[in-house]
Short mmCIF file of N, CA and C in Angstrom, two decimals:
data_model
loop_
_atom_site.label_atom_id
_atom_site.label_comp_id
_atom_site.label_asym_id
_atom_site.label_seq_id
_atom_site.Cartn_x
_atom_site.Cartn_y
_atom_site.Cartn_z
N MET A 1 0.05 16.17 -14.64
CA MET A 1 0.41 15.16 -15.89
C MET A 1 1.71 14.84 -15.10
N VAL A 2 2.51 15.33 -14.99
CA VAL A 2 3.99 14.97 -15.39
C VAL A 2 4.32 14.60 -13.81
N GLU A 3 3.54 15.64 -12.21
CA GLU A 3 3.66 14.80 -11.36
C GLU A 3 3.47 12.60 -11.38
N THR A 4 1.89 12.10 -12.24
CA THR A 4 1.54 11.22 -11.75
C THR A 4 2.61 10.51 -12.63
N THR A 5 3.98 10.63 -13.47
CA THR A 5 4.88 10.27 -14.92
C THR A 5 6.10 10.06 -13.22
N LYS A 6 6.54 10.90 -12.34
CA LYS A 6 7.37 10.93 -11.82
C LYS A 6 7.03 10.35 -10.43
N TYR A 7 5.74 10.24 -10.14
CA TYR A 7 5.79 8.72 -9.13
C TYR A 7 5.46 7.42 -9.49
N ILE A 8 4.90 7.42 -10.91
CA ILE A 8 4.99 6.18 -11.50
C ILE A 8 6.52 5.58 -11.78
N ASP A 9 7.38 6.61 -12.12
CA ASP A 9 8.65 6.14 -12.72
C ASP A 9 9.88 5.80 -11.49
N THR A 10 9.57 5.85 -10.63
CA THR A 10 10.21 5.78 -8.71
C THR A 10 9.48 4.50 -8.49
N ILE A 11 8.73 4.02 -9.25
CA ILE A 11 7.88 2.82 -8.51
C ILE A 11 8.45 1.64 -9.62
N ILE A 12 9.59 0.53 -9.05
CA ILE A 12 9.80 -0.67 -9.27
C ILE A 12 10.20 -2.23 -9.15
N ASP A 13 9.79 -3.22 -9.95
CA ASP A 13 9.11 -4.27 -9.54
C ASP A 13 11.44 -4.68 -9.81
N ASP A 14 11.31 -4.87 -8.25
CA ASP A 14 12.80 -5.22 -8.55
C ASP A 14 12.82 -6.97 -7.81
N GLY A 15 11.74 -7.77 -7.97
CA GLY A 15 11.13 -9.10 -7.48
C GLY A 15 12.35 -9.13 -6.24
N LEU A 16 11.96 -8.20 -5.02
CA LEU A 16 12.03 -8.08 -3.65
C LEU A 16 10.08 -8.04 -2.88
N SER A 17 10.38 -8.96 -1.94
CA SER A 17 9.39 -9.01 -1.60
C SER A 17 8.76 -8.26 0.03
N TRP A 18 7.99 -8.12 0.43
CA TRP A 18 8.04 -6.72 1.04
C TRP A 18 7.12 -7.53 2.66
N TYR A 19 7.47 -7.06 4.05
CA TYR A 19 7.04 -6.35 5.30
C TYR A 19 6.20 -6.01 5.54
N ALA A 20 5.05 -6.09 6.16
CA ALA A 20 3.83 -5.37 6.43
C ALA A 20 3.80 -5.58 8.65
N VAL A 21 4.67 -3.45 8.58
CA VAL A 21 4.48 -3.78 10.40
C VAL A 21 3.58 -2.91 10.50
N LYS A 22 3.47 -3.36 11.60
CA LYS A 22 2.11 -2.66 12.56
C LYS A 22 2.17 -1.73 13.52
N LEU A 23 2.15 -0.77 13.50
CA LEU A 23 2.87 0.12 14.61
C LEU A 23 1.68 0.48 15.75
N PHE A 24 2.21 0.66 17.16
CA PHE A 24 1.48 0.54 18.13
C PHE A 24 2.33 2.13 18.55
N THR A 25 1.80 3.08 17.89
CA THR A 25 2.66 4.49 18.33
C THR A 25 2.50 5.33 16.86
N ILE A 26 1.55 6.77 17.77
CA ILE A 26 2.02 7.65 16.79
C ILE A 26 2.63 8.19 15.99
N ARG A 27 3.87 7.49 15.82
CA ARG A 27 4.94 7.79 15.83
C ARG A 27 5.76 7.43 14.47
N GLN A 28 5.03 7.29 13.19
CA GLN A 28 5.03 6.67 12.07
C GLN A 28 6.32 7.16 11.29
N GLN A 29 6.18 8.34 11.45
CA GLN A 29 7.54 9.08 10.29
C GLN A 29 8.93 8.54 11.25
N GLU A 30 8.70 8.42 12.69
CA GLU A 30 10.02 8.05 13.24
C GLU A 30 10.19 6.85 13.10
N VAL A 31 9.12 5.68 12.87
CA VAL A 31 9.95 4.72 12.57
C VAL A 31 9.87 4.73 10.72
N ARG A 32 9.36 5.20 10.17
CA ARG A 32 10.20 5.11 9.00
C ARG A 32 11.29 5.07 8.76
N THR A 33 11.93 6.48 9.92
CA THR A 33 13.31 7.21 9.38
C THR A 33 13.55 6.24 9.83
N TYR A 34 13.55 5.38 11.17
CA TYR A 34 14.25 4.33 11.61
C TYR A 34 14.79 3.15 10.74
N PHE A 35 13.78 2.63 9.53
CA PHE A 35 13.98 1.38 8.73
C PHE A 35 14.94 2.13 7.54
N GLU A 36 14.49 3.47 7.44
CA GLU A 36 15.42 4.33 5.89
C GLU A 36 17.02 4.14 6.44
N GLU A 37 17.23 4.38 7.59
CA GLU A 37 18.64 5.02 8.50
C GLU A 37 19.44 3.48 8.84
N LYS A 38 18.01 2.54 8.51
CA LYS A 38 19.37 0.95 8.21
C LYS A 38 19.45 0.53 7.36
N GLY A 39 18.90 1.67 5.74
CA GLY A 39 19.35 0.95 4.80
C GLY A 39 18.31 0.07 4.26
N LEU A 40 17.14 0.44 4.83
CA LEU A 40 16.24 -0.14 4.32
C LEU A 40 14.85 0.47 3.33
N GLU A 41 14.03 0.05 2.58
CA GLU A 41 12.76 0.81 1.59
C GLU A 41 11.95 1.20 2.34
N CYS A 42 11.15 1.81 2.36
CA CYS A 42 9.81 2.19 3.35
C CYS A 42 8.94 3.18 2.07
N PHE A 43 7.95 1.97 2.42
CA PHE A 43 6.95 2.60 1.57
C PHE A 43 5.23 2.59 2.48
N VAL A 44 4.64 3.82 2.57
CA VAL A 44 3.89 4.20 3.20
C VAL A 44 2.80 4.69 2.70
N PRO A 45 1.18 4.13 1.84
CA PRO A 45 0.08 5.05 0.92
C PRO A 45 0.10 6.10 1.36
N GLU A 46 -0.11 7.01 1.24
CA GLU A 46 -0.55 8.56 1.30
C GLU A 46 -1.71 9.25 -0.14
N GLN A 47 -2.19 10.12 0.90
CA GLN A 47 -3.25 10.69 -0.25
C GLN A 47 -3.12 12.19 0.28
N TYR A 48 -3.81 13.34 -0.95
CA TYR A 48 -3.77 14.65 -0.51
C TYR A 48 -4.75 14.96 0.09
N ILE A 49 -5.13 15.61 1.10
CA ILE A 49 -5.93 16.26 1.84
C ILE A 49 -6.59 17.30 1.53
N THR A 50 -7.11 18.41 2.25
CA THR A 50 -7.36 20.03 1.83
C THR A 50 -7.59 20.08 3.65
N ILE A 51 -6.43 21.64 3.88
CA ILE A 51 -6.26 20.94 5.06
C ILE A 51 -6.20 23.07 4.91
N GLU A 52 -6.85 23.97 5.69
CA GLU A 52 -6.82 24.96 5.90
C GLU A 52 -5.97 26.32 6.41
N GLY A 53 -4.60 26.56 5.48
CA GLY A 53 -3.98 27.24 6.00
C GLY A 53 -3.35 28.71 6.91
N ARG A 54 -2.57 29.25 7.03
CA ARG A 54 -2.08 30.37 8.45
C ARG A 54 -2.79 31.66 7.86
N ASP A 55 -2.77 31.26 6.22
CA ASP A 55 -3.94 32.80 5.57
C ASP A 55 -5.22 32.64 5.76
N GLY A 56 -5.38 31.22 6.12
CA GLY A 56 -7.83 30.48 5.41
C GLY A 56 -7.67 30.55 4.54
N LYS A 57 -6.57 30.24 3.63
CA LYS A 57 -6.85 29.81 2.52
C LYS A 57 -6.36 28.15 2.28
N PRO A 58 -7.77 27.52 1.65
CA PRO A 58 -7.31 26.12 1.88
C PRO A 58 -6.13 25.67 0.91
N ARG A 59 -5.56 24.37 1.74
CA ARG A 59 -4.50 23.94 0.71
C ARG A 59 -4.16 22.54 0.85
N LYS A 60 -3.30 22.13 -0.55
CA LYS A 60 -3.52 20.35 -0.26
C LYS A 60 -2.11 19.69 0.22
N VAL A 61 -1.86 18.52 1.41
CA VAL A 61 -1.14 18.96 1.57
C VAL A 61 -1.18 16.40 2.03
N LEU A 62 0.02 16.37 1.69
CA LEU A 62 0.31 14.70 1.56
C LEU A 62 0.33 14.22 2.62
N ARG A 63 -1.18 13.17 3.10
CA ARG A 63 -0.78 12.74 4.86
C ARG A 63 -0.77 11.05 4.24
N PRO A 64 -0.25 10.58 5.21
CA PRO A 64 -0.55 9.39 5.67
C PRO A 64 -2.31 8.14 5.72
N VAL A 65 -2.71 7.05 4.48
CA VAL A 65 -3.56 6.98 4.23
C VAL A 65 -4.18 6.66 6.08
N VAL A 66 -3.41 5.56 6.42
CA VAL A 66 -3.22 5.08 7.20
C VAL A 66 -1.42 5.17 8.15
N ARG A 67 -2.37 5.51 9.82
CA ARG A 67 -0.97 5.91 10.51
C ARG A 67 -0.51 4.89 11.07
N ASN A 68 -1.02 3.01 11.33
CA ASN A 68 -0.47 2.06 11.92
C ASN A 68 -0.05 1.30 10.59
N LEU A 69 1.13 1.51 9.56
CA LEU A 69 1.18 0.52 8.75
C LEU A 69 2.48 1.71 8.27
N VAL A 70 3.35 0.57 7.98
CA VAL A 70 4.71 1.13 7.54
C VAL A 70 5.32 -0.37 6.83
N PHE A 71 5.26 -0.46 4.79
CA PHE A 71 5.55 -1.17 4.07
C PHE A 71 7.03 -1.00 4.54
N VAL A 72 8.07 -2.40 4.72
CA VAL A 72 9.52 -2.05 4.27
C VAL A 72 10.03 -3.19 3.65
N LYS A 73 11.31 -2.95 2.76
CA LYS A 73 11.42 -4.13 1.22
C LYS A 73 12.22 -5.15 2.25
N GLN A 74 12.37 -6.61 1.51
CA GLN A 74 13.48 -7.26 2.26
C GLN A 74 14.22 -7.39 1.56
N SER A 75 14.92 -6.60 2.29
CA SER A 75 16.26 -6.51 1.20
C SER A 75 17.87 -6.73 1.76
N ILE A 76 17.19 -7.38 2.96
CA ILE A 76 17.94 -8.83 3.63
C ILE A 76 17.80 -9.61 4.58
N ASP A 77 18.57 -10.74 4.75
CA ASP A 77 17.43 -11.82 5.56
C ASP A 77 16.99 -11.54 6.58
N GLU A 78 15.85 -12.36 6.85
CA GLU A 78 15.00 -12.48 8.22
C GLU A 78 15.67 -11.93 9.38
N LYS A 79 16.97 -12.48 9.18
CA LYS A 79 17.94 -12.75 10.76
C LYS A 79 18.69 -11.52 10.85
N GLN A 80 18.91 -10.59 9.93
CA GLN A 80 19.06 -9.36 10.39
C GLN A 80 17.85 -8.24 10.34
N PHE A 81 17.02 -8.82 9.99
CA PHE A 81 15.67 -7.88 9.95
C PHE A 81 15.61 -8.10 11.51
N ARG A 82 15.33 -9.78 12.10
CA ARG A 82 14.48 -9.35 12.97
C ARG A 82 15.44 -8.64 14.12
N HIS A 83 17.09 -8.20 13.66
CA HIS A 83 17.61 -7.88 14.74
C HIS A 83 17.63 -6.56 14.44
N ILE A 84 17.23 -5.57 13.83
CA ILE A 84 17.15 -4.30 13.76
C ILE A 84 15.11 -3.99 13.86
N VAL A 85 14.09 -4.68 14.36
CA VAL A 85 13.32 -4.92 14.88
C VAL A 85 13.61 -4.85 16.11
N SER A 86 13.72 -5.91 16.70
CA SER A 86 14.56 -5.78 18.15
C SER A 86 15.24 -4.65 18.84
N GLU A 87 16.28 -3.91 17.74
CA GLU A 87 16.41 -2.62 18.38
C GLU A 87 16.02 -1.95 18.73
N MET A 88 14.55 -1.95 17.71
CA MET A 88 14.06 -0.34 17.88
C MET A 88 13.50 0.50 19.13
N ASN A 89 12.59 1.08 19.55
CA ASN A 89 12.54 1.77 20.59
C ASN A 89 11.59 2.42 20.58
N TYR A 90 10.50 1.76 19.09
CA TYR A 90 9.16 1.90 19.10
C TYR A 90 8.16 0.57 19.24
N LYS A 91 6.87 -0.14 19.46
CA LYS A 91 6.37 -1.19 20.44
C LYS A 91 5.46 -1.16 18.70
N ILE A 92 6.37 -2.40 18.00
CA ILE A 92 5.73 -2.72 16.68
C ILE A 92 5.44 -4.25 16.57
N SER A 93 4.75 -4.70 15.20
CA SER A 93 4.60 -5.68 14.96
C SER A 93 4.65 -5.95 13.52
N VAL A 94 5.82 -6.67 13.84
CA VAL A 94 5.65 -7.38 11.71
C VAL A 94 4.53 -8.47 11.96
N LEU A 95 3.14 -8.10 10.47
CA LEU A 95 2.86 -9.58 10.46
C LEU A 95 3.39 -10.12 10.63
N ARG A 96 2.63 -11.95 10.83
CA ARG A 96 2.66 -13.49 10.41
C ARG A 96 1.98 -14.27 9.55
N LYS A 97 2.63 -15.15 9.39
CA LYS A 97 2.03 -16.41 8.48
C LYS A 97 0.86 -16.34 9.20
N SER A 98 0.17 -16.47 10.97
CA SER A 98 -0.49 -17.24 11.74
C SER A 98 -0.40 -17.07 12.72
N ILE A 99 -1.17 -16.73 13.54
CA ILE A 99 -0.72 -16.69 14.84
C ILE A 99 -0.19 -17.22 15.71
N SER A 100 0.12 -18.75 15.02
CA SER A 100 0.81 -20.08 15.69
C SER A 100 2.23 -19.52 15.98
N SER A 101 2.31 -19.07 14.11
CA SER A 101 3.38 -18.63 13.42
C SER A 101 4.30 -17.95 14.03
N GLN A 102 6.42 -18.64 14.14
CA GLN A 102 6.92 -17.13 14.30
C GLN A 102 7.59 -16.87 13.27
N GLU A 103 7.04 -17.03 12.21
CA GLU A 103 7.34 -17.23 10.53
C GLU A 103 7.09 -15.69 9.79
N TYR A 104 7.67 -14.38 9.89
CA TYR A 104 7.12 -13.20 9.01
C TYR A 104 6.21 -13.30 8.23
N CYS A 105 5.02 -12.63 7.57
CA CYS A 105 4.48 -12.85 6.73
C CYS A 105 5.10 -12.28 5.24
N LEU A 106 5.21 -12.50 4.27
CA LEU A 106 5.62 -11.64 2.57
C LEU A 106 5.46 -10.73 2.12
N ILE A 107 4.80 -10.02 1.21
CA ILE A 107 3.86 -9.61 0.23
C ILE A 107 4.22 -9.72 -0.78
N PRO A 108 4.16 -10.58 -1.61
CA PRO A 108 4.66 -11.03 -2.89
C PRO A 108 5.14 -9.71 -3.98
N HIS A 109 6.85 -9.64 -4.77
CA HIS A 109 7.03 -8.26 -5.02
C HIS A 109 5.92 -7.95 -6.15
N ASP A 110 5.14 -8.88 -6.71
CA ASP A 110 4.30 -8.32 -8.27
C ASP A 110 2.94 -7.93 -7.68
N GLN A 111 2.26 -8.03 -6.25
CA GLN A 111 1.42 -7.68 -5.22
C GLN A 111 1.27 -6.58 -4.84
N MET A 112 2.94 -6.20 -4.20
CA MET A 112 3.49 -4.49 -4.15
C MET A 112 3.47 -3.70 -5.19
N TYR A 113 3.85 -4.88 -5.47
CA TYR A 113 4.16 -3.25 -7.13
C TYR A 113 2.99 -2.75 -7.60
N GLU A 114 1.89 -3.59 -8.13
CA GLU A 114 0.36 -2.88 -8.38
C GLU A 114 0.39 -2.02 -6.89
N PHE A 115 0.28 -2.57 -5.85
CA PHE A 115 0.01 -1.09 -4.56
C PHE A 115 0.33 -0.37 -4.79
N ARG A 116 1.09 -0.29 -4.93
CA ARG A 116 2.04 0.46 -4.51
C ARG A 116 1.88 1.90 -6.10
N LEU A 117 1.65 1.19 -7.15
CA LEU A 117 1.40 1.88 -8.39
C LEU A 117 -0.02 2.80 -8.32
N MET A 118 -0.71 1.79 -7.36
CA MET A 118 -2.43 2.31 -7.47
C MET A 118 -3.00 3.54 -6.50
N CYS A 119 -1.50 3.53 -5.57
CA CYS A 119 -1.74 4.51 -3.92
C CYS A 119 -1.19 5.58 -5.06
N ASN A 120 -0.83 5.74 -5.95
CA ASN A 120 -0.48 6.85 -6.68
C ASN A 120 -1.02 8.39 -6.02
N PRO A 121 -0.93 9.24 -5.11
CA PRO A 121 -1.43 10.23 -4.77
C PRO A 121 -2.08 11.55 -5.52
N GLU A 122 -1.50 11.30 -6.66
CA GLU A 122 -2.52 12.42 -7.75
C GLU A 122 -3.75 11.18 -8.38
N VAL A 123 -3.99 10.36 -8.39
CA VAL A 123 -5.57 10.12 -8.85
C VAL A 123 -6.16 9.64 -7.63
N THR A 124 -7.52 10.31 -7.98
CA THR A 124 -8.78 11.11 -7.34
C THR A 124 -9.57 9.78 -7.39
N MET A 125 -9.61 9.12 -8.38
CA MET A 125 -11.27 8.11 -8.17
C MET A 125 -10.31 7.42 -7.67
N ARG A 126 -10.30 7.12 -5.80
CA ARG A 126 -9.64 5.82 -5.64
C ARG A 126 -10.35 6.02 -4.33
N LYS A 127 -9.88 4.90 -4.00
CA LYS A 127 -10.73 4.88 -2.04
C LYS A 127 -9.68 3.53 -1.12
N PHE A 128 -9.43 4.03 -0.14
CA PHE A 128 -8.92 3.12 0.66
C PHE A 128 -9.64 2.58 1.93
N VAL A 129 -9.18 0.77 1.70
CA VAL A 129 -10.66 0.12 2.76
C VAL A 129 -10.26 -0.54 3.84
N SER A 130 -10.42 -0.76 5.05
CA SER A 130 -9.01 -1.70 5.71
C SER A 130 -9.65 -3.73 5.37
N SER A 131 -8.28 -4.10 5.59
CA SER A 131 -8.66 -5.72 5.53
C SER A 131 -10.19 -6.38 4.98
N ASP A 132 -11.08 -5.78 6.33
CA ASP A 132 -12.50 -6.73 7.24
C ASP A 132 -13.30 -6.00 5.88
N GLU A 133 -13.20 -4.94 5.18
CA GLU A 133 -13.64 -4.54 4.56
C GLU A 133 -13.59 -4.65 2.89
N ALA A 134 -12.37 -5.02 2.81
CA ALA A 134 -12.16 -5.94 1.44
C ALA A 134 -12.66 -7.41 1.08
N HIS A 135 -12.41 -8.01 2.05
CA HIS A 135 -12.48 -9.70 2.66
C HIS A 135 -14.36 -9.63 2.03
N LEU A 136 -15.16 -8.50 2.41
CA LEU A 136 -16.76 -8.52 2.62
C LEU A 136 -17.32 -8.05 1.20
N LYS A 137 -16.37 -7.26 -0.08
CA LYS A 137 -16.33 -6.96 -1.10
C LYS A 137 -16.90 -8.63 -2.15
N VAL A 138 -17.18 -8.36 -2.77
CA VAL A 138 -17.63 -9.57 -3.54
C VAL A 138 -17.37 -9.27 -5.13
N GLY A 139 -16.51 -9.78 -5.60
CA GLY A 139 -15.83 -9.56 -6.83
C GLY A 139 -14.98 -10.99 -7.99
N ASP A 140 -15.46 -11.03 -9.00
CA ASP A 140 -14.17 -11.81 -9.71
C ASP A 140 -13.02 -10.95 -9.63
N GLU A 141 -11.88 -12.27 -9.96
CA GLU A 141 -10.58 -11.78 -10.54
C GLU A 141 -10.59 -11.52 -11.72
N VAL A 142 -9.93 -10.83 -11.72
CA VAL A 142 -9.98 -9.75 -13.11
C VAL A 142 -8.83 -9.66 -13.78
N LEU A 143 -8.60 -9.40 -14.98
CA LEU A 143 -7.07 -8.71 -15.13
C LEU A 143 -7.62 -7.48 -16.33
N VAL A 144 -6.94 -6.38 -16.02
CA VAL A 144 -7.36 -5.27 -16.66
C VAL A 144 -6.29 -5.30 -18.55
N LYS A 145 -7.29 -5.35 -19.36
CA LYS A 145 -6.37 -5.55 -20.33
C LYS A 145 -6.22 -4.45 -22.24
N PHE A 146 -7.17 -3.37 -21.39
CA PHE A 146 -7.17 -1.79 -21.84
C PHE A 146 -6.70 -0.78 -20.96
N GLY A 147 -6.68 0.62 -21.33
CA GLY A 147 -6.26 1.69 -20.82
C GLY A 147 -5.34 1.62 -19.62
N PRO A 148 -4.66 2.64 -18.77
CA PRO A 148 -4.01 3.37 -17.79
C PRO A 148 -3.05 1.95 -17.12
N MET A 149 -4.49 0.88 -16.71
CA MET A 149 -3.79 0.32 -15.72
C MET A 149 -3.52 -0.92 -16.31
N LYS A 150 -3.49 -0.79 -17.88
CA LYS A 150 -3.65 -2.65 -17.87
C LYS A 150 -2.63 -3.21 -17.89
N GLY A 151 -3.17 -4.93 -17.63
CA GLY A 151 -2.19 -5.76 -17.17
C GLY A 151 -1.99 -5.52 -15.37
N MET A 152 -2.65 -4.56 -14.63
CA MET A 152 -3.02 -5.18 -13.22
C MET A 152 -3.92 -6.23 -13.29
N THR A 153 -3.85 -6.80 -12.30
CA THR A 153 -5.29 -7.89 -11.16
C THR A 153 -5.60 -7.39 -10.12
N GLY A 154 -6.57 -8.10 -9.75
CA GLY A 154 -7.14 -7.00 -9.06
C GLY A 154 -8.88 -8.48 -9.07
N ARG A 155 -9.91 -7.50 -8.23
CA ARG A 155 -11.25 -7.95 -7.96
C ARG A 155 -12.10 -7.13 -8.55
N LEU A 156 -12.63 -7.39 -9.10
CA LEU A 156 -13.53 -6.22 -9.84
C LEU A 156 -15.02 -6.12 -8.93
N VAL A 157 -15.11 -5.12 -7.95
CA VAL A 157 -16.23 -4.84 -7.31
C VAL A 157 -17.16 -3.84 -7.65
N ARG A 158 -17.94 -3.95 -6.94
CA ARG A 158 -18.63 -2.24 -7.19
C ARG A 158 -19.46 -1.63 -6.41
N SER A 159 -19.28 -0.58 -6.27
CA SER A 159 -19.50 0.46 -5.03
C SER A 159 -20.59 1.42 -5.50
N ASN A 160 -21.14 1.96 -4.15
CA ASN A 160 -22.03 3.09 -5.45
C ASN A 160 -22.08 3.38 -6.45
N LYS A 161 -23.06 2.08 -7.02
CA LYS A 161 -23.25 2.17 -8.44
C LYS A 161 -22.01 2.42 -10.13
N LYS A 162 -20.52 2.49 -9.06
CA LYS A 162 -19.43 2.36 -9.53
C LYS A 162 -18.38 1.19 -9.48
N TYR A 163 -17.61 0.89 -10.66
CA TYR A 163 -17.03 -0.42 -10.91
C TYR A 163 -15.68 0.15 -10.19
N TYR A 164 -15.20 -0.65 -9.30
CA TYR A 164 -13.54 -0.50 -9.04
C TYR A 164 -13.17 -1.75 -9.11
N LEU A 165 -11.38 -1.90 -9.28
CA LEU A 165 -10.64 -2.46 -9.29
C LEU A 165 -9.60 -2.82 -7.18
N LEU A 166 -10.37 -3.84 -7.34
CA LEU A 166 -9.99 -3.60 -5.85
C LEU A 166 -8.71 -4.44 -5.74
N LYS A 167 -7.50 -3.85 -4.98
CA LYS A 167 -5.98 -4.33 -4.68
C LYS A 167 -5.73 -4.71 -3.15
N GLU A 168 -5.85 -5.92 -2.71
CA GLU A 168 -5.60 -6.33 -1.60
C GLU A 168 -4.70 -6.84 -1.01
N ILE A 169 -3.87 -6.78 0.48
CA ILE A 169 -2.30 -6.78 1.07
C ILE A 169 -2.93 -6.68 1.99
N PRO A 170 -2.24 -7.56 2.82
CA PRO A 170 -2.13 -7.28 4.70
C PRO A 170 -2.35 -6.26 4.94
N GLY A 171 -3.39 -5.75 5.86
CA GLY A 171 -3.77 -4.52 6.45
C GLY A 171 -4.66 -3.52 5.71
N ILE A 172 -4.69 -3.93 4.85
CA ILE A 172 -5.20 -2.51 3.65
C ILE A 172 -5.45 -3.45 2.53
N GLY A 173 -6.18 -2.29 1.67
CA GLY A 173 -6.97 -2.57 0.36
C GLY A 173 -7.17 -1.16 0.07
N VAL A 174 -6.77 -1.20 -1.60
CA VAL A 174 -6.91 0.06 -2.24
C VAL A 174 -8.08 -0.33 -3.96
N MET A 175 -8.56 0.72 -3.64
CA MET A 175 -10.22 0.46 -4.73
C MET A 175 -9.68 1.92 -5.62
N LEU A 176 -9.02 1.29 -7.49
CA LEU A 176 -9.42 2.47 -8.47
C LEU A 176 -10.71 2.29 -9.04
N LYS A 177 -11.62 3.10 -9.78
CA LYS A 177 -12.82 3.33 -11.10
C LYS A 177 -11.76 2.81 -11.54
N ILE A 178 -12.47 2.03 -12.43
CA ILE A 178 -12.43 1.33 -13.60
C ILE A 178 -13.23 1.11 -14.59
N SER A 179 -13.36 1.05 -15.06
CA SER A 179 -14.32 0.38 -16.77
C SER A 179 -14.93 -0.97 -16.32
N ARG A 180 -15.54 -1.39 -16.51
CA ARG A 180 -15.56 -2.68 -16.02
C ARG A 180 -15.45 -3.41 -17.25
N TRP A 181 -16.40 -2.53 -18.68
CA TRP A 181 -15.69 -3.29 -20.26
C TRP A 181 -13.45 -2.96 -20.28
N CYS A 182 -13.21 -2.99 -19.84
CA CYS A 182 -11.53 -2.98 -19.63
C CYS A 182 -11.05 -4.41 -18.89
N CYS A 183 -11.72 -4.80 -18.60
CA CYS A 183 -11.18 -6.13 -17.49
C CYS A 183 -12.15 -7.30 -18.49
N VAL A 184 -11.42 -8.70 -17.98
CA VAL A 184 -11.41 -10.43 -19.05
C VAL A 184 -11.18 -10.80 -16.85
N PRO A 185 -12.66 -11.74 -17.21
CA PRO A 185 -11.94 -12.43 -16.13
C PRO A 185 -10.34 -13.95 -16.33
N MET A 186 -9.79 -13.50 -15.14
CA MET A 186 -8.80 -14.31 -14.91
C MET A 186 -9.30 -16.00 -14.87
N GLU A 187 -8.37 -16.50 -15.91
CA GLU A 187 -8.51 -17.99 -15.76
C GLU A 187 -8.09 -18.49 -14.61
N LYS A 188 -9.40 -19.44 -14.32
CA LYS A 188 -8.47 -20.39 -13.08
C LYS A 188 -7.72 -21.36 -13.98
#
């Protein structure tokens, strides 16, 4: 429980939007380090997986959920960010608003805040899905009224006879197990 609280305390909503950076390299940690050395905050969704240790015993390690995405906070103007991206030695692409547009797509701060909270690696009843899979999920927009996720919004979807709150951002979606009785439909 202490670890969960520590994770949540590090997630703050400072009102800044985020860029989604798609990688065409396997060097995700080096790309993340590059942005961090330039003074930019990064986020990579991670989860615990069990591997066999050198002693043959299983142990849990934290690993990225996807290897081709890094989220970067928009703490500088777009011109400066474009310059930092152009100086990078790795092949990357910042998600754009549309195929024909040169303008970068920004993930609103409130969506990214909830997404980062839902990506807490200590939470076990969670599923990550691709954007395509998330689009296929049918569900109503809801607001969580009760419980530890009170105040969060997303789509209430059903998978394997269980209900999940689905939060989708460009490139990835996360589903957290939830009781449907905690949710109320969003007003249109």
